[in-house]
Coordinates of C-alpha atoms and ligand atoms in Angstrom, one line a residue:
M105 CA 10.8 -14.6 -1.9
K106 CA 12.0 -11.0 -2.0
F107 CA 10.8 -8.1 -4.1
F108 CA 12.8 -4.8 -4.3
V109 CA 11.2 -1.8 -6.0
T110 CA 12.6 1.7 -6.3
T111 CA 11.4 5.1 -7.5
P112 CA 13.8 7.9 -8.6
I113 CA 14.8 10.2 -5.8
Y114 CA 13.1 13.5 -6.4
Y115 CA 14.7 16.9 -6.6
I116 CA 13.4 19.0 -3.8
N117 CA 13.7 22.4 -5.2
A118 CA 9.9 22.5 -5.4
K119 CA 7.0 20.6 -3.8
P120 CA 5.9 17.2 -5.3
H121 CA 3.9 17.4 -8.5
I122 CA 1.9 14.8 -10.4
G123 CA 4.9 13.3 -12.1
H124 CA 6.5 12.5 -8.7
C125 CA 3.1 11.2 -7.4
Y126 CA 2.7 9.0 -10.4
T127 CA 6.0 7.1 -10.1
T128 CA 5.6 6.8 -6.3
I129 CA 2.0 5.6 -6.5
A130 CA 2.9 3.0 -9.1
A131 CA 5.8 1.7 -6.9
D132 CA 3.5 1.6 -4.0
C133 CA 0.9 -0.4 -5.9
L134 CA 3.6 -2.9 -6.8
A135 CA 4.9 -3.0 -3.3
K136 CA 1.4 -3.6 -1.8
Y137 CA 0.6 -6.2 -4.5
H138 CA 3.8 -8.2 -3.9
R139 CA 3.4 -8.1 -0.2
M140 CA -0.1 -9.6 -0.6
T141 CA 1.3 -12.5 -2.5
G142 CA 3.6 -13.2 0.4
K143 CA 6.8 -11.7 -0.7
D144 CA 9.3 -9.9 1.5
V145 CA 9.1 -6.4 0.0
F146 CA 11.6 -3.6 0.1
F147 CA 10.4 -0.3 -1.3
L148 CA 12.9 2.4 -1.6
T149 CA 12.2 6.1 -2.3
G150 CA 13.6 9.4 -1.3
T151 CA 15.0 12.8 -2.2
D152 CA 17.8 14.1 -4.4
E153 CA 19.1 17.0 -2.4
H154 CA 22.3 18.1 -4.2
G155 CA 23.1 20.3 -7.2
D156 CA 23.0 24.0 -8.0
K157 CA 19.3 24.2 -8.6
I158 CA 18.5 23.2 -5.0
A159 CA 21.0 25.7 -3.7
Q160 CA 19.4 28.3 -5.9
A161 CA 15.9 27.5 -4.7
A162 CA 17.1 27.9 -1.1
K163 CA 18.7 31.2 -1.9
E164 CA 15.5 32.5 -3.6
K165 CA 13.6 31.6 -0.5
G166 CA 16.2 33.4 1.6
V167 CA 17.0 30.4 3.8
V168 CA 20.2 28.4 4.4
V169 CA 20.3 25.3 2.2
E170 CA 20.3 22.8 5.1
D171 CA 17.1 24.3 6.5
F172 CA 15.5 24.3 3.1
I173 CA 16.2 20.7 2.3
N174 CA 15.1 19.6 5.8
E175 CA 11.8 21.4 5.3
M176 CA 11.3 20.1 1.7
A177 CA 12.1 16.5 2.6
E178 CA 9.3 16.7 5.2
V179 CA 6.9 18.1 2.5
F180 CA 7.6 15.0 0.4
K181 CA 7.2 12.7 3.3
K182 CA 3.8 14.4 4.2
M183 CA 2.6 14.0 0.6
W184 CA 3.5 10.3 0.7
E185 CA 1.7 9.9 4.0
K186 CA -1.4 11.5 2.5
L187 CA -1.1 9.2 -0.6
D188 CA -0.9 6.1 1.6
I189 CA 2.6 5.2 0.4
S190 CA 4.1 2.3 2.2
Y191 CA 7.8 2.8 1.6
S192 CA 10.3 0.8 3.6
R193 CA 13.1 3.3 3.4
F194 CA 13.1 7.0 2.6
I195 CA 16.6 8.0 1.6
R196 CA 18.1 11.5 1.5
T197 CA 21.3 12.0 -0.4
T198 CA 22.5 14.4 2.3
E199 CA 22.6 11.5 4.8
K200 CA 26.1 10.5 6.1
E201 CA 25.5 6.9 5.1
H202 CA 24.9 7.9 1.5
K203 CA 27.8 10.3 1.3
D204 CA 30.0 7.5 2.5
T205 CA 28.7 5.2 -0.2
V206 CA 29.4 7.8 -2.9
R207 CA 32.9 8.5 -1.7
N208 CA 33.7 4.8 -1.3
V209 CA 32.4 4.0 -4.8
F210 CA 34.2 6.9 -6.3
K211 CA 37.4 5.8 -4.7
K212 CA 37.0 2.2 -5.7
L213 CA 36.5 3.2 -9.3
M214 CA 39.5 5.5 -9.2
D215 CA 41.6 2.7 -7.8
N216 CA 40.5 0.3 -10.6
G217 CA 41.0 2.9 -13.3
D218 CA 37.4 3.5 -14.2
I219 CA 37.6 7.1 -13.0
Y220 CA 40.4 9.2 -14.3
L221 CA 41.4 12.9 -14.4
G222 CA 40.8 14.9 -17.6
E223 CA 39.2 18.1 -18.8
Y224 CA 35.6 18.9 -19.7
S225 CA 34.8 21.5 -22.2
G226 CA 31.2 21.8 -23.5
Y227 CA 27.6 22.5 -22.5
Y228 CA 25.7 21.9 -19.3
C229 CA 22.0 22.2 -18.6
V230 CA 21.4 23.1 -14.9
P231 CA 17.7 22.3 -14.8
C232 CA 18.3 18.8 -16.2
E233 CA 21.7 18.5 -14.5
C234 CA 23.2 17.0 -17.6
F235 CA 26.2 17.4 -19.9
I236 CA 25.2 17.9 -23.5
P237 CA 27.2 16.7 -26.5
K238 CA 28.2 19.5 -29.0
A239 CA 26.5 17.7 -31.8
K240 CA 23.1 18.3 -30.1
I241 CA 23.6 22.0 -29.8
D242 CA 22.9 24.9 -32.1
E243 CA 25.9 27.1 -31.5
K244 CA 24.0 30.3 -32.4
N245 CA 21.3 29.6 -29.9
P246 CA 22.6 27.1 -27.4
M247 CA 19.6 25.4 -25.7
C248 CA 19.0 22.1 -23.9
P249 CA 17.6 19.6 -26.5
D250 CA 15.4 18.1 -23.8
C251 CA 13.9 21.0 -21.8
R252 CA 14.7 23.8 -24.3
R253 CA 16.2 26.1 -21.7
P254 CA 19.5 28.0 -22.1
V255 CA 22.7 26.0 -21.3
K256 CA 25.9 27.0 -19.7
I257 CA 29.3 26.7 -21.3
L258 CA 31.8 24.8 -19.1
K259 CA 35.5 24.4 -19.4
E260 CA 36.9 22.7 -16.3
K261 CA 39.3 20.0 -15.2
S262 CA 37.2 17.1 -14.2
Y263 CA 37.3 13.5 -13.3
F264 CA 35.7 11.1 -15.8
F265 CA 33.9 7.8 -15.5
R266 CA 35.0 5.5 -18.3
L267 CA 31.5 5.0 -19.7
S268 CA 32.8 4.4 -23.3
K269 CA 34.4 1.2 -22.1
Y270 CA 31.0 -0.2 -21.1
A271 CA 29.3 0.3 -24.5
K272 CA 30.1 -3.2 -25.7
P273 CA 29.3 -5.0 -22.4
L274 CA 26.1 -3.1 -22.2
I275 CA 25.0 -4.1 -25.7
E276 CA 25.9 -7.7 -24.9
Y277 CA 23.9 -7.5 -21.7
L278 CA 20.9 -6.1 -23.4
D279 CA 21.1 -8.7 -26.1
S280 CA 21.1 -11.5 -23.6
N281 CA 18.4 -9.9 -21.4
P282 CA 15.8 -8.8 -24.0
N283 CA 13.2 -7.8 -21.3
I284 CA 15.3 -5.8 -18.9
I285 CA 14.1 -2.4 -20.2
Q286 CA 10.4 -1.8 -20.4
P287 CA 8.3 -1.1 -22.4
A288 CA 10.1 -3.2 -25.0
F289 CA 10.4 -0.4 -27.5
R290 CA 12.5 1.5 -25.0
Q291 CA 15.1 -1.3 -25.0
D292 CA 15.6 -0.8 -28.7
E293 CA 15.8 2.9 -28.2
V294 CA 18.5 2.5 -25.6
K295 CA 20.4 0.0 -27.7
N296 CA 20.4 2.3 -30.7
F297 CA 21.7 5.2 -28.6
I298 CA 24.6 3.1 -27.2
L299 CA 25.4 1.9 -30.7
Q300 CA 26.1 5.5 -31.7
G301 CA 28.9 5.5 -29.2
L302 CA 29.3 6.6 -25.6
N303 CA 31.5 9.4 -24.3
D304 CA 33.1 9.2 -20.9
L305 CA 31.1 11.0 -18.3
S306 CA 32.4 13.9 -16.3
V307 CA 31.6 13.0 -12.7
T308 CA 32.9 16.1 -10.8
R309 CA 31.9 19.7 -10.7
P310 CA 33.7 22.6 -9.2
N311 CA 33.5 22.4 -5.4
T312 CA 31.4 25.6 -5.3
V313 CA 28.5 23.4 -6.5
W314 CA 26.3 22.2 -3.6
G315 CA 27.2 18.5 -3.4
I316 CA 29.3 15.7 -1.9
E317 CA 33.0 16.3 -1.7
S318 CA 34.9 14.0 -4.0
P319 CA 37.7 11.8 -2.5
T320 CA 40.3 13.3 -4.9
P321 CA 43.5 15.2 -4.1
E322 CA 41.8 18.4 -5.6
K323 CA 38.5 19.5 -4.1
Y324 CA 35.5 18.8 -6.3
S325 CA 31.8 18.2 -5.8
V326 CA 30.6 14.8 -7.1
Y327 CA 28.3 15.2 -10.2
V328 CA 24.7 15.1 -8.9
W329 CA 23.7 12.1 -11.1
F330 CA 26.6 10.0 -10.1
D331 CA 25.6 10.8 -6.5
A332 CA 21.9 10.2 -7.0
L333 CA 22.1 6.9 -8.9
L334 CA 24.1 5.4 -6.0
N335 CA 21.1 6.0 -3.7
Y336 CA 19.9 2.6 -4.8
L337 CA 23.0 1.0 -3.4
T338 CA 23.0 3.0 -0.2
G339 CA 19.4 2.0 0.3
A340 CA 20.4 -1.6 0.0
E341 CA 23.1 -1.0 2.7
Y342 CA 26.0 -1.3 0.3
S343 CA 29.4 -1.5 1.8
D344 CA 32.5 -2.7 0.3
G345 CA 30.9 -4.7 -2.5
K346 CA 28.2 -6.2 -0.3
T347 CA 24.5 -5.3 0.2
N348 CA 21.6 -6.6 2.2
T349 CA 19.7 -9.5 0.8
F350 CA 17.3 -7.5 -1.3
W351 CA 19.9 -6.7 -4.0
P352 CA 19.4 -6.5 -7.0
P353 CA 16.3 -4.4 -7.5
D354 CA 13.5 -6.4 -9.1
V355 CA 11.8 -3.3 -10.6
Q356 CA 13.1 0.2 -11.0
L357 CA 10.5 2.7 -12.0
L358 CA 11.2 6.1 -13.6
G359 CA 10.0 8.5 -16.1
K360 CA 11.1 8.3 -19.8
D361 CA 13.0 11.6 -19.5
I362 CA 15.5 9.9 -17.2
L363 CA 15.8 6.6 -18.8
R364 CA 19.2 7.0 -20.3
F365 CA 20.7 7.7 -16.9
H366 CA 19.1 4.6 -15.6
A367 CA 19.5 2.3 -18.6
I368 CA 23.1 3.3 -19.6
I369 CA 25.1 5.2 -16.9
W370 CA 23.6 3.2 -14.0
P371 CA 24.2 -0.3 -15.3
A372 CA 27.6 0.7 -16.4
M373 CA 28.4 1.9 -12.9
L374 CA 27.2 -1.4 -11.5
M375 CA 29.3 -3.3 -14.1
A376 CA 32.3 -1.3 -13.0
L377 CA 31.6 -2.3 -9.4
G378 CA 31.0 -5.9 -10.2
M379 CA 27.4 -5.7 -8.9
E380 CA 24.4 -7.6 -10.2
L381 CA 22.1 -5.5 -12.5
P382 CA 18.4 -4.8 -11.8
G383 CA 15.8 -7.2 -13.1
K384 CA 13.6 -4.6 -14.8
I385 CA 14.0 -0.9 -15.6
F386 CA 10.5 0.4 -16.4
A387 CA 10.2 3.9 -18.0
H388 CA 6.7 5.3 -17.7
G389 CA 5.3 8.1 -19.9
W390 CA 4.5 11.7 -19.1
W391 CA 1.3 13.4 -18.0
T392 CA 0.7 16.1 -20.5
V393 CA -1.7 19.0 -20.7
G394 CA -2.6 19.1 -24.4
K395 CA 0.5 17.8 -26.0
E396 CA 2.9 19.6 -23.6
K397 CA 4.6 17.8 -20.7
M398 CA 3.2 18.9 -17.4
S399 CA 6.1 20.7 -15.8
K400 CA 6.9 23.5 -13.4
S401 CA 8.9 25.4 -16.0
K402 CA 6.0 25.3 -18.5
G403 CA 3.7 26.7 -15.7
N404 CA 1.0 24.0 -16.5
V405 CA 1.2 21.9 -13.4
I406 CA -1.9 20.8 -11.5
D407 CA -1.4 20.7 -7.8
P408 CA -1.8 17.1 -6.5
A409 CA -3.2 18.6 -3.3
Y410 CA -6.1 20.0 -5.3
L411 CA -6.9 16.7 -6.9
I412 CA -6.6 14.8 -3.6
E413 CA -8.9 17.3 -2.0
R414 CA -11.5 17.0 -4.8
F415 CA -11.3 13.2 -5.6
G416 CA -9.8 11.8 -2.4
T417 CA -6.5 9.9 -2.2
D418 CA -8.0 6.8 -3.8
G419 CA -9.7 8.7 -6.6
F420 CA -6.3 10.3 -7.4
R421 CA -4.5 6.9 -7.2
Y422 CA -7.1 5.2 -9.3
F423 CA -7.1 7.8 -12.1
L424 CA -3.3 7.8 -12.5
L425 CA -3.1 4.0 -12.5
S426 CA -6.1 3.3 -14.7
E427 CA -6.3 6.1 -17.2
V428 CA -3.4 5.1 -19.5
P429 CA -1.3 1.9 -20.0
F430 CA 1.8 2.3 -17.9
G431 CA 4.7 3.3 -20.2
L432 CA 2.6 5.6 -22.5
D433 CA 1.9 9.3 -22.2
G434 CA -1.4 10.3 -20.6
E435 CA -3.2 13.5 -21.3
Y436 CA -4.6 15.1 -18.2
S437 CA -7.8 17.0 -18.1
E438 CA -10.3 17.6 -15.4
E439 CA -13.1 16.3 -17.6
K440 CA -11.4 13.0 -18.0
F441 CA -10.8 12.8 -14.3
I442 CA -14.4 13.4 -13.5
K443 CA -15.6 11.0 -16.1
R444 CA -13.5 8.2 -14.9
F445 CA -14.3 8.9 -11.3
N446 CA -18.0 9.0 -11.8
S447 CA -18.3 6.0 -14.1
D448 CA -15.8 3.5 -12.6
L449 CA -15.8 4.5 -9.0
A450 CA -19.1 6.2 -8.1
N451 CA -21.2 4.1 -10.6
D452 CA -19.6 0.7 -11.0
L453 CA -17.8 0.0 -7.7
G454 CA -19.8 2.4 -5.5
N455 CA -23.2 1.2 -6.7
L456 CA -22.3 -2.4 -6.4
T457 CA -21.4 -2.1 -2.8
N458 CA -24.2 0.2 -2.0
R459 CA -26.9 -1.8 -3.6
T460 CA -25.6 -5.1 -2.2
L461 CA -25.3 -3.8 1.4
N462 CA -28.7 -2.2 1.1
L463 CA -30.2 -5.5 0.3
V464 CA -28.4 -7.2 3.2
E465 CA -29.9 -4.7 5.4
K466 CA -33.4 -4.7 4.0
L467 CA -33.9 -8.4 3.3
L468 CA -31.5 -10.1 5.8
N469 CA -31.6 -7.7 8.8
G470 CA -28.0 -6.7 8.1
F471 CA -26.7 -10.3 8.4
I472 CA -24.4 -11.6 5.7
P473 CA -25.8 -15.0 4.4
D474 CA -23.9 -18.2 4.3
M475 CA -21.4 -18.2 1.5
F476 CA -22.7 -20.8 -1.0
I477 CA -20.8 -19.5 -4.0
S478 CA -21.7 -20.9 -7.4
S479 CA -19.0 -22.7 -9.2
Q480 CA -19.3 -20.2 -12.0
M481 CA -18.6 -17.4 -9.6
E482 CA -15.7 -19.3 -8.1
K483 CA -14.2 -19.7 -11.6
L484 CA -14.6 -16.0 -12.2
F485 CA -12.7 -15.2 -9.0
D486 CA -9.9 -17.6 -10.0
R487 CA -9.7 -16.2 -13.4
T488 CA -9.6 -12.6 -12.1
I489 CA -6.9 -13.4 -9.6
A490 CA -4.8 -15.2 -12.3
N491 CA -5.2 -12.4 -14.8
V492 CA -4.4 -9.6 -12.3
D493 CA -1.3 -11.6 -11.3
K494 CA -0.2 -11.8 -14.8
F495 CA -0.6 -8.1 -15.4
M496 CA 0.9 -7.0 -12.1
N497 CA 4.0 -9.1 -12.9
C498 CA 4.3 -7.1 -16.2
V499 CA 3.8 -3.8 -14.3
A500 CA 0.6 -3.3 -16.3
F501 CA -1.6 -1.5 -13.8
S502 CA -4.4 -0.3 -16.1
E503 CA -4.8 -3.8 -17.5
A504 CA -4.9 -5.4 -14.0
L505 CA -7.6 -2.9 -12.9
N506 CA -9.5 -3.6 -16.1
E507 CA -9.7 -7.3 -15.0
I508 CA -11.1 -6.3 -11.6
W509 CA -13.6 -4.0 -13.3
K510 CA -14.8 -6.9 -15.4
L511 CA -15.6 -8.7 -12.2
I512 CA -17.4 -5.6 -10.9
S513 CA -19.5 -5.4 -14.0
E514 CA -20.4 -9.1 -13.9
L515 CA -21.7 -8.6 -10.3
N516 CA -23.7 -5.6 -11.2
R517 CA -25.2 -7.5 -14.1
L518 CA -26.1 -10.3 -11.8
L519 CA -28.0 -7.9 -9.6
D520 CA -29.8 -6.4 -12.6
T521 CA -30.8 -9.8 -14.0
E522 CA -31.7 -11.6 -10.8
K523 CA -33.4 -8.6 -9.2
P524 CA -33.1 -9.8 -5.6
W525 CA -35.4 -7.0 -4.3
S526 CA -38.4 -8.6 -6.0
A527 CA -37.2 -12.3 -6.2
P528 CA -38.3 -15.2 -3.9
F529 CA -36.4 -15.1 -0.6
Q530 CA -34.1 -18.1 -1.2
S531 CA -33.0 -16.9 -4.7
A532 CA -32.5 -13.4 -3.4
K533 CA -30.3 -14.7 -0.6
Q534 CA -28.3 -16.7 -3.1
T535 CA -27.7 -13.6 -5.3
I536 CA -26.8 -11.5 -2.4
A537 CA -24.3 -14.2 -1.3
Q538 CA -22.6 -14.1 -4.7
C539 CA -22.4 -10.3 -4.6
I540 CA -21.1 -10.1 -1.1
S541 CA -18.4 -12.7 -1.8
G542 CA -17.5 -10.7 -4.9
I543 CA -17.2 -7.5 -2.9
G544 CA -15.0 -9.4 -0.4
M545 CA -12.7 -10.5 -3.3
I546 CA -12.8 -7.0 -4.9
S547 CA -11.8 -5.4 -1.6
L548 CA -8.6 -7.5 -1.7
L549 CA -8.0 -7.1 -5.4
I550 CA -8.2 -3.3 -5.3
Y551 CA -6.1 -2.9 -2.2
P552 CA -2.8 -2.2 -4.0
A553 CA -4.4 0.6 -6.0
M554 CA -7.0 1.9 -3.5
P555 CA -6.1 0.9 0.1
A556 CA -8.4 3.3 1.8
T557 CA -11.4 2.0 -0.1
S558 CA -10.5 -1.6 0.9
R559 CA -10.4 -0.5 4.5
K560 CA -13.9 1.1 4.2
I561 CA -15.3 -2.0 2.7
W562 CA -13.7 -4.2 5.4
K563 CA -15.3 -2.0 8.0
M564 CA -18.7 -2.3 6.3
L565 CA -18.3 -6.1 6.2
D566 CA -17.3 -6.1 9.8
I567 CA -14.0 -7.8 9.1
E568 CA -10.7 -6.9 10.6
I569 CA -7.7 -7.3 8.3
Q570 CA -4.1 -6.7 9.4
E571 CA -2.6 -4.8 6.5
D572 CA 0.9 -6.2 6.7
K573 CA -0.7 -9.7 6.5
V574 CA -3.4 -9.1 4.0
S575 CA -3.2 -11.8 1.4
L576 CA -4.8 -12.3 -2.0
S577 CA -6.8 -15.5 -1.4
K578 CA -10.3 -16.7 -1.3
E579 CA -9.9 -17.3 2.4
I580 CA -11.6 -14.0 3.1
L581 CA -14.9 -15.7 2.2
N582 CA -14.7 -18.0 5.2
F583 CA -14.9 -15.0 7.5
L584 CA -18.0 -13.4 5.9
S585 CA -20.9 -15.7 6.7
G586 CA -23.1 -14.6 9.4
R587 CA -21.5 -11.3 10.1
K588 CA -23.6 -8.3 11.0
T589 CA -22.7 -5.6 8.5
G590 CA -21.4 -2.3 9.9
K591 CA -22.5 1.2 9.2
R592 CA -22.9 1.8 5.5
E593 CA -20.8 4.5 3.9
I594 CA -21.0 6.0 0.4
L595 CA -17.6 5.0 -1.1
F596 CA -17.5 7.7 -3.8
M597 CA -19.7 10.7 -4.0
R598 CA -20.5 11.6 -7.7
V599 CA -18.6 14.7 -8.7
K600 CA -20.4 17.4 -10.6
T601 CA -18.8 18.8 -13.7
Ligands
MSP711 N1 16.5 13.6 -9.2 C1 16.3 13.0 -10.5 C2 16.2 11.5 -10.4 C3 17.4 10.8 -9.8 S1 17.1 9.2 -9.6 C4 18.6 8.5 -9.3 C5 15.0 13.6 -11.1 N2 14.1 14.1 -10.3 S2 12.8 14.8 -10.7 O1 12.2 15.3 -9.5 O2 13.1 15.8 -11.7 O3 11.9 13.8 -11.4 C6 11.5 12.6 -11.0 C7 10.5 11.9 -11.7 O4 9.3 12.6 -12.0 C8 11.0 11.3 -13.0 O5 10.7 9.9 -13.1 C9 10.2 12.1 -14.1 O6 9.9 11.4 -15.2 C10 8.9 12.3 -13.3 N3 8.1 13.4 -14.0 C11 8.4 14.7 -14.0 N4 7.4 15.3 -14.7 C12 6.5 14.3 -15.2 C13 5.3 14.4 -15.9 N5 4.7 15.5 -16.4 N6 4.6 13.2 -16.0 C14 5.1 12.0 -15.5 N7 6.3 12.0 -14.8 C15 7.1 13.1 -15.0 O7 14.9 13.5 -12.3

């Protein structure tokens, strides 16, 4: 079975921030999970490199735009490496392959009448790269309704995509696929928006704008969103109506601010091309500081590099995935971060591993006992695996992690009640076996969220696991008996407030 997951492609006018890391870590967690369940996974991410704000950013730095984008694409790749991101393909919209896709699609839609020549007159927000309907603008003080920044007035000849024609088919599609847009309340939101009527979409900008040249008799640049959305097709090796076998995407992740592009324009473009639509479009919430969205323009961003330095890659990944249900907004604060880190990681998971391995060392000379697992424990493992699977299939990371933490608590409780340090030898051995097998299972269950921690545990348990073959099964328990545990390591050092 295949599993195709995408992130938005990120504007590279500035270095990655928490929002970018959030979507990418979430996608990575899904990719790793589905690989573990034996699927053939294709994970697409990349960079959105066209549009005036990128050209402006290069100019401000005093470098030519080509050098700027090459440098910034590397900055993103380095961040993903640091965050243990296992993408299959990193796409850049300045690649020849992508430019060809965009021109071919544009031409195809011109040929079938879905793109036509007209004139645009109205407002445009450069930071959001979007056209704004007059009804949403206060003429005395024209500002973007989303980002509250000044807008430009445009009056230009332009090619239009016949978006209005797809309002009805989109509604029909949403009605017959009630779970395509997630969380569910977003589907209603999108539907209501479409029901208010859709305008055709201007898909060209003057050719002075940094972008892909349109395949039209007059020279234009292709509108950056029309260009960007097609990355998902380029990534799937689209050519002349055909793709590789991964099409359609199973889950497309994005922030709620760009849901309309993905839930309206994008499916309409696919309908116009006669392509199958994605299985799920999941809009996550925003990280806020107080009630404000964390964003560069508001000057309230926290540098991910700082958080990674302080809490480690896995501490950072864990916080983002566990702190709020995926789909809702999350308020960031350092206190919350520290609290979660100390209680869930240093205390719960860290102590369980440390205490158990300490006992193996002291009572069993470092040798893992035979794995006689109680049927109660076995049931607990099965239930955890089933619940995690249920939640991961709904893209519910915090709930899936919560299931794993229930297992961790259960094992800590077992240690507290059985007290193997003062119990008779056989009973101590029995308790230790339960805990070690639990740690083995946990090392697999947490792998999609915290891969580096899994690696550390495997090392301490002296087991070698090939990461592209790691699978979520109790088979790991067969390898554990009789092994001499490796050097013990503190998984998470408590952080001081
Ligand atoms: N280039 C477009 C996407 C094109 S996809 C065909 C774009 N790029 S972006 O760099 O501005 O943003 C990408 C992602 O970051 C979005 O999913 C957005 O929601 C997310 N975030 C930006 N700030 C955020 C927070 N403060 N919190 C969570 N995610 C937010 O849009």
